[in-house]
Short mmCIF file of C-alpha atoms in Angstrom, two decimals:
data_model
loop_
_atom_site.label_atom_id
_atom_site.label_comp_id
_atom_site.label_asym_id
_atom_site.label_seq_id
_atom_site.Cartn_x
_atom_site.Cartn_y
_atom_site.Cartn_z
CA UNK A 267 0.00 0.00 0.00
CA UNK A 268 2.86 2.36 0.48
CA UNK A 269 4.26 1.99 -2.66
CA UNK A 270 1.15 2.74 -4.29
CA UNK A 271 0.78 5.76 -2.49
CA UNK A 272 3.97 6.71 -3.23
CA UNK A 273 3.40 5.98 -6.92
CA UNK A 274 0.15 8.11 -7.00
CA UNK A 275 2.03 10.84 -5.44
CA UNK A 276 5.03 10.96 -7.92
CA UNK A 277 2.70 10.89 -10.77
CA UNK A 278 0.13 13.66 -9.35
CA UNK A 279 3.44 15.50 -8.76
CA UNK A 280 4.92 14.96 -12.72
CA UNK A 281 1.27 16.07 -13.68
CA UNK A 282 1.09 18.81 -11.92
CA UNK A 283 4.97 20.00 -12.69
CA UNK A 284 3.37 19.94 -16.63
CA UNK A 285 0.76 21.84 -16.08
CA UNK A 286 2.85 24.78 -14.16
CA UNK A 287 5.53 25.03 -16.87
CA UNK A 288 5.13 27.11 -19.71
CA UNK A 289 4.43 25.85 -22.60
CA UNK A 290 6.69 26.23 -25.60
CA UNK A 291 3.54 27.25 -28.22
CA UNK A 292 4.86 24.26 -30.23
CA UNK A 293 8.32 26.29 -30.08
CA UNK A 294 6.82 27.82 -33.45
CA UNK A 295 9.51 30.87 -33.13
CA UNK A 296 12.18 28.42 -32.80
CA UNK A 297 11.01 26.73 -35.68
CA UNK A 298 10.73 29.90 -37.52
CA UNK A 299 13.83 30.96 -36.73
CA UNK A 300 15.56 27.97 -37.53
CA UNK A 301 14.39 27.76 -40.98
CA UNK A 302 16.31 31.08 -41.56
CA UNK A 303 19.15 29.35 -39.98
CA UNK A 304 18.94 26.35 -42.41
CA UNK A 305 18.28 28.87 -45.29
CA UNK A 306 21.66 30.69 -44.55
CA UNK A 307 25.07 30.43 -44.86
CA UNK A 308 27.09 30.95 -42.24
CA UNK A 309 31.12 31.16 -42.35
CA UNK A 310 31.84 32.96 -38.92
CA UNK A 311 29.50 30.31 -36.72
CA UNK A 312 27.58 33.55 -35.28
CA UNK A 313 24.19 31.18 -35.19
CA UNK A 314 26.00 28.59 -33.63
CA UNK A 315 23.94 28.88 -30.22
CA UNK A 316 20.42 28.81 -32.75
CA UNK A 317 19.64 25.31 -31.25
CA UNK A 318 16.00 23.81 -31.90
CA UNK A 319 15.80 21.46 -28.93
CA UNK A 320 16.13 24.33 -26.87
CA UNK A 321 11.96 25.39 -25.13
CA UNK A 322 12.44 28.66 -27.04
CA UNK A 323 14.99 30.39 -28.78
CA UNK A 324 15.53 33.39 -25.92
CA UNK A 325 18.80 32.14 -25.07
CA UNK A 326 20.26 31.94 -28.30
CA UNK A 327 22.67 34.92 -29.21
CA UNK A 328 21.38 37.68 -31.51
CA UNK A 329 17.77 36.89 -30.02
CA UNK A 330 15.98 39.23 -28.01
CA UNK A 331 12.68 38.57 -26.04
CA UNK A 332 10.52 40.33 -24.24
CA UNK A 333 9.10 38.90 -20.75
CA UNK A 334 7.12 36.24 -22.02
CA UNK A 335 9.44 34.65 -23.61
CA UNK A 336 8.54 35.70 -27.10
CA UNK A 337 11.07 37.15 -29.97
CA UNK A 338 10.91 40.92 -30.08
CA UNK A 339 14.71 41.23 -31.95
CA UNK A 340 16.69 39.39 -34.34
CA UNK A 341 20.06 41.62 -34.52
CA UNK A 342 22.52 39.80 -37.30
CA UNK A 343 23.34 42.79 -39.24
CA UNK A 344 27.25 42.66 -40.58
CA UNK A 345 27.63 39.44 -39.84
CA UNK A 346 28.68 37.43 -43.18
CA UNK A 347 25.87 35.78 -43.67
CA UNK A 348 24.44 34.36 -47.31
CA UNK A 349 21.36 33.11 -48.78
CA UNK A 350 17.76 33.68 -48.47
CA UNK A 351 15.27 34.93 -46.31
CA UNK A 352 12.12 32.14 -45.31
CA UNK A 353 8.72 32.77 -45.49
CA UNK A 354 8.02 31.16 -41.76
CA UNK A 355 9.28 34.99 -40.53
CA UNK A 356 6.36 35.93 -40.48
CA UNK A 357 5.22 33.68 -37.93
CA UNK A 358 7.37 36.00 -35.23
CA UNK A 359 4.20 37.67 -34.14
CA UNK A 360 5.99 39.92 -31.53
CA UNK A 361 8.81 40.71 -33.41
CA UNK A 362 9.77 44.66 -33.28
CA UNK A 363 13.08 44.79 -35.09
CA UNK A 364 14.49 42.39 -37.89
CA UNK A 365 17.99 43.82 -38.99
CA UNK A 366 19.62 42.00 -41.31
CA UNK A 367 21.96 44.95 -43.12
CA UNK A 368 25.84 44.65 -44.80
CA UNK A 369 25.04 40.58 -45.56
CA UNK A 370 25.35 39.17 -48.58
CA UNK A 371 21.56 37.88 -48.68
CA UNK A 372 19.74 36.99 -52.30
CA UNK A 373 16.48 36.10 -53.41
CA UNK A 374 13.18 38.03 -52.57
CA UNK A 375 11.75 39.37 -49.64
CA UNK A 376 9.13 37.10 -48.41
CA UNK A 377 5.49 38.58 -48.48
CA UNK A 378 4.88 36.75 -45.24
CA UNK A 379 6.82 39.91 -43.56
CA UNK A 380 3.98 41.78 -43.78
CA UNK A 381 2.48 39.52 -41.12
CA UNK A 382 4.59 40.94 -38.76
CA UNK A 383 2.28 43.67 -37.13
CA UNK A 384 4.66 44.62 -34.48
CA UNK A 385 7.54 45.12 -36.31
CA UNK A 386 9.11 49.15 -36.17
CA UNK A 387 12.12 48.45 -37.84
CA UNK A 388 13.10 46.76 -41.18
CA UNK A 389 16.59 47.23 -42.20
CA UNK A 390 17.67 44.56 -45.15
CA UNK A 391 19.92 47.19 -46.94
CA UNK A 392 23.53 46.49 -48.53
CA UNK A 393 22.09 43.17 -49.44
CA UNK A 394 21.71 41.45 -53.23
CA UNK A 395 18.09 41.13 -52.28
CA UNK A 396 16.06 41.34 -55.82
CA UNK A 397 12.59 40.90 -57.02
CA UNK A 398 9.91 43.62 -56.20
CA UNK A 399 8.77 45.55 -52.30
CA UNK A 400 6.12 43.13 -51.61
CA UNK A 401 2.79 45.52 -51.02
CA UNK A 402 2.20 43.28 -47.94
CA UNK A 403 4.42 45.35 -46.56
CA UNK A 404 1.52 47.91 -46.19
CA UNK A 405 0.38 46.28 -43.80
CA UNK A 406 3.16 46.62 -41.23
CA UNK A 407 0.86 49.75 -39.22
CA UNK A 408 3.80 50.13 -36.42
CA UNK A 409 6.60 50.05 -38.88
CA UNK A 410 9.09 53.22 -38.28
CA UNK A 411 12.05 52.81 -40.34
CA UNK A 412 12.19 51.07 -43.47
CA UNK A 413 15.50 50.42 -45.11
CA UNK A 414 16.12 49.11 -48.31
CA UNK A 415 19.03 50.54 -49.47
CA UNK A 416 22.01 49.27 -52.46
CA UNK A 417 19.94 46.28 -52.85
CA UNK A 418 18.81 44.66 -56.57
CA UNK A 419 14.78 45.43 -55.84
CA UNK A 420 12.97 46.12 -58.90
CA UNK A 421 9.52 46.77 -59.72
CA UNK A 422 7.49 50.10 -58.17
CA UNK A 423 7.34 51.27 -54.76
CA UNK A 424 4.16 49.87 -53.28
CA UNK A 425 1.86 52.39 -52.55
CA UNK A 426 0.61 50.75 -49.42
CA UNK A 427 3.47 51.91 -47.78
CA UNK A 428 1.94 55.44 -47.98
CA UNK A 429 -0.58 54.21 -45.80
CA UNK A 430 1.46 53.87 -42.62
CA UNK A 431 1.42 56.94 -40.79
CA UNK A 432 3.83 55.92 -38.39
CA UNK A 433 6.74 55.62 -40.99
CA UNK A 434 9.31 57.72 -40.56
CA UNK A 435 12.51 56.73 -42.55
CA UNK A 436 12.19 55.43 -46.00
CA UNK A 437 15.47 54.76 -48.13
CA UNK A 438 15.20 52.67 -51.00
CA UNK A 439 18.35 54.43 -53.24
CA UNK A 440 20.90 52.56 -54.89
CA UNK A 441 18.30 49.72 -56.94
CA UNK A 442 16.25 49.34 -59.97
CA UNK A 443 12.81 51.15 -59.26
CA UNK A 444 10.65 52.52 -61.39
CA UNK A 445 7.93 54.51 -61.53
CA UNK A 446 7.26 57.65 -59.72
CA UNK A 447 7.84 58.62 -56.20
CA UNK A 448 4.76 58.71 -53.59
CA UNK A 449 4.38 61.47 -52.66
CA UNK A 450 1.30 61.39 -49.72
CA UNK A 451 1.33 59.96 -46.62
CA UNK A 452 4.52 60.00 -44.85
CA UNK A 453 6.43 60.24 -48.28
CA UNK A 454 5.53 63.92 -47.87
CA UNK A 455 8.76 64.33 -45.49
CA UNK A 456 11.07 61.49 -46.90
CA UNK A 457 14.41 63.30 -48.38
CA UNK A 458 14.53 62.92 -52.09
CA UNK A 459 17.84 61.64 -51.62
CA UNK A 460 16.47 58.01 -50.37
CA UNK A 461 15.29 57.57 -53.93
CA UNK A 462 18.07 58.57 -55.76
CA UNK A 463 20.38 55.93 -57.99
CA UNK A 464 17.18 54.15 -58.96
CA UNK A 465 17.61 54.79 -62.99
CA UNK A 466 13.96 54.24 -63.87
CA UNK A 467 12.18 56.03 -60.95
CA UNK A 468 11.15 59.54 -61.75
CA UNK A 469 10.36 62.60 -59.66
CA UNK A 470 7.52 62.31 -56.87
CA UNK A 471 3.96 61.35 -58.41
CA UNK A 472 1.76 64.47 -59.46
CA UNK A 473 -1.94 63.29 -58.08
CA UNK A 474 -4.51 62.48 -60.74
CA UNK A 475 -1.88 63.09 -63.69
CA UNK A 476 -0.28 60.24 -64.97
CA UNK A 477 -0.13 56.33 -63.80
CA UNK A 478 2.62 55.78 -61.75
CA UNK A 479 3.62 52.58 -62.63
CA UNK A 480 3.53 53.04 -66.19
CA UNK A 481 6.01 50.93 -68.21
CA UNK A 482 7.39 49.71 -65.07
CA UNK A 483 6.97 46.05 -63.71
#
């Protein structure tokens, strides 16, 4: 009789230890963030920590989380990293600031970024990034500073983005743009100079005049 006492106990006290911890949401950041890993190359071992058996991914290095354990910063700018960005970013629900500038990273930005409604700061420039500024993007309504710099993005500026009133900094010089310029919204105080070295973009859009994005895909 003892012993089965003693066995009840240990396993109300292993059910109850479960039900106290907090659970790892399926450790969908870590996932998340571990895709990028996989998607990346990586010659200076600076995600070496990234490990997905860990709960979450707070103690990894460049991750930063907020009290709840959940991914508010991803900070690998300048770090010699190559390859693409994943869609399953935009699963980082919390995330405030993804800076990935001075890499060597190709391909397109995923349109699953624009899922991340928490995000102030996007700063992907002095990358070989091509393809178009996914519109998605509009939908970023806490987004700040948006930095797209010496990049091989194509295509028109979205006008979405003119629909963010909380946007501060926009620099998209030094790619292949065309089009016009916005030129409402909070492109009303962005410097001319953030445009420039774009061969096919012309001067900010006169309203009701002309299409914006004609001849330009």
């Amino acid at each position: 009789m003892a012993a089965r006492g003693l066995l009840v106990f240990w396993a109300l006290a292993v059910v109850s230890s479960s039900l106290l911890m907090p659970k790892a949401r399926g450790n969908s950041e870590g996932d998340a963030l571990h895709a990028l890993r996989r998607s990346l190359t990586d010659p200076d071992n600076v995600l070496q920590s990234w490990d997905p058996n860990l709960v979450n991914p707070c103690t990894w290095f460049h991750i930063t989380c907020n009290q709840d354990n959940r991914v508010t910063r991803v900070d690998l700018g300048n770090s010699n990293l190559s390859g693409q960005l994943v869609p399953e970013l935009g699963k980082l629900e919390y995330l405030q600031y993804l800076e990935l500038y001075k890499n060597n990273i190709q391909g397109e930005i995923p349109a699953e970024l624009g899922d991340l409604k928490s995000l102030i700061s996007l700063d992907l420039y002095n990358n070989n990034i091509s393809g178009k500024i996914p519109p998605s993007l509009g939908n970023l309504k806490s987004l700040v500073f948006l930095r797209l710099n010496d990049n091989k993005l194509r295509g028109p500026i979205p006008r979405t983005l003119a629909s963010i009133s909380t946007l501060k900094v926009v620099d998209v010089s030094n790619n292949n743009l065309c089009g016009t310029i916005p030129s409402s919204g909070p492109f009303e105080h962005i410097p001319l100079n953030n445009f420039e070295n774009n061969p096919q973009l012309e001067g900010p859009e006169l309203q009701g005049l002309a299409s914006y994005d004609k001849n330009c895909s």
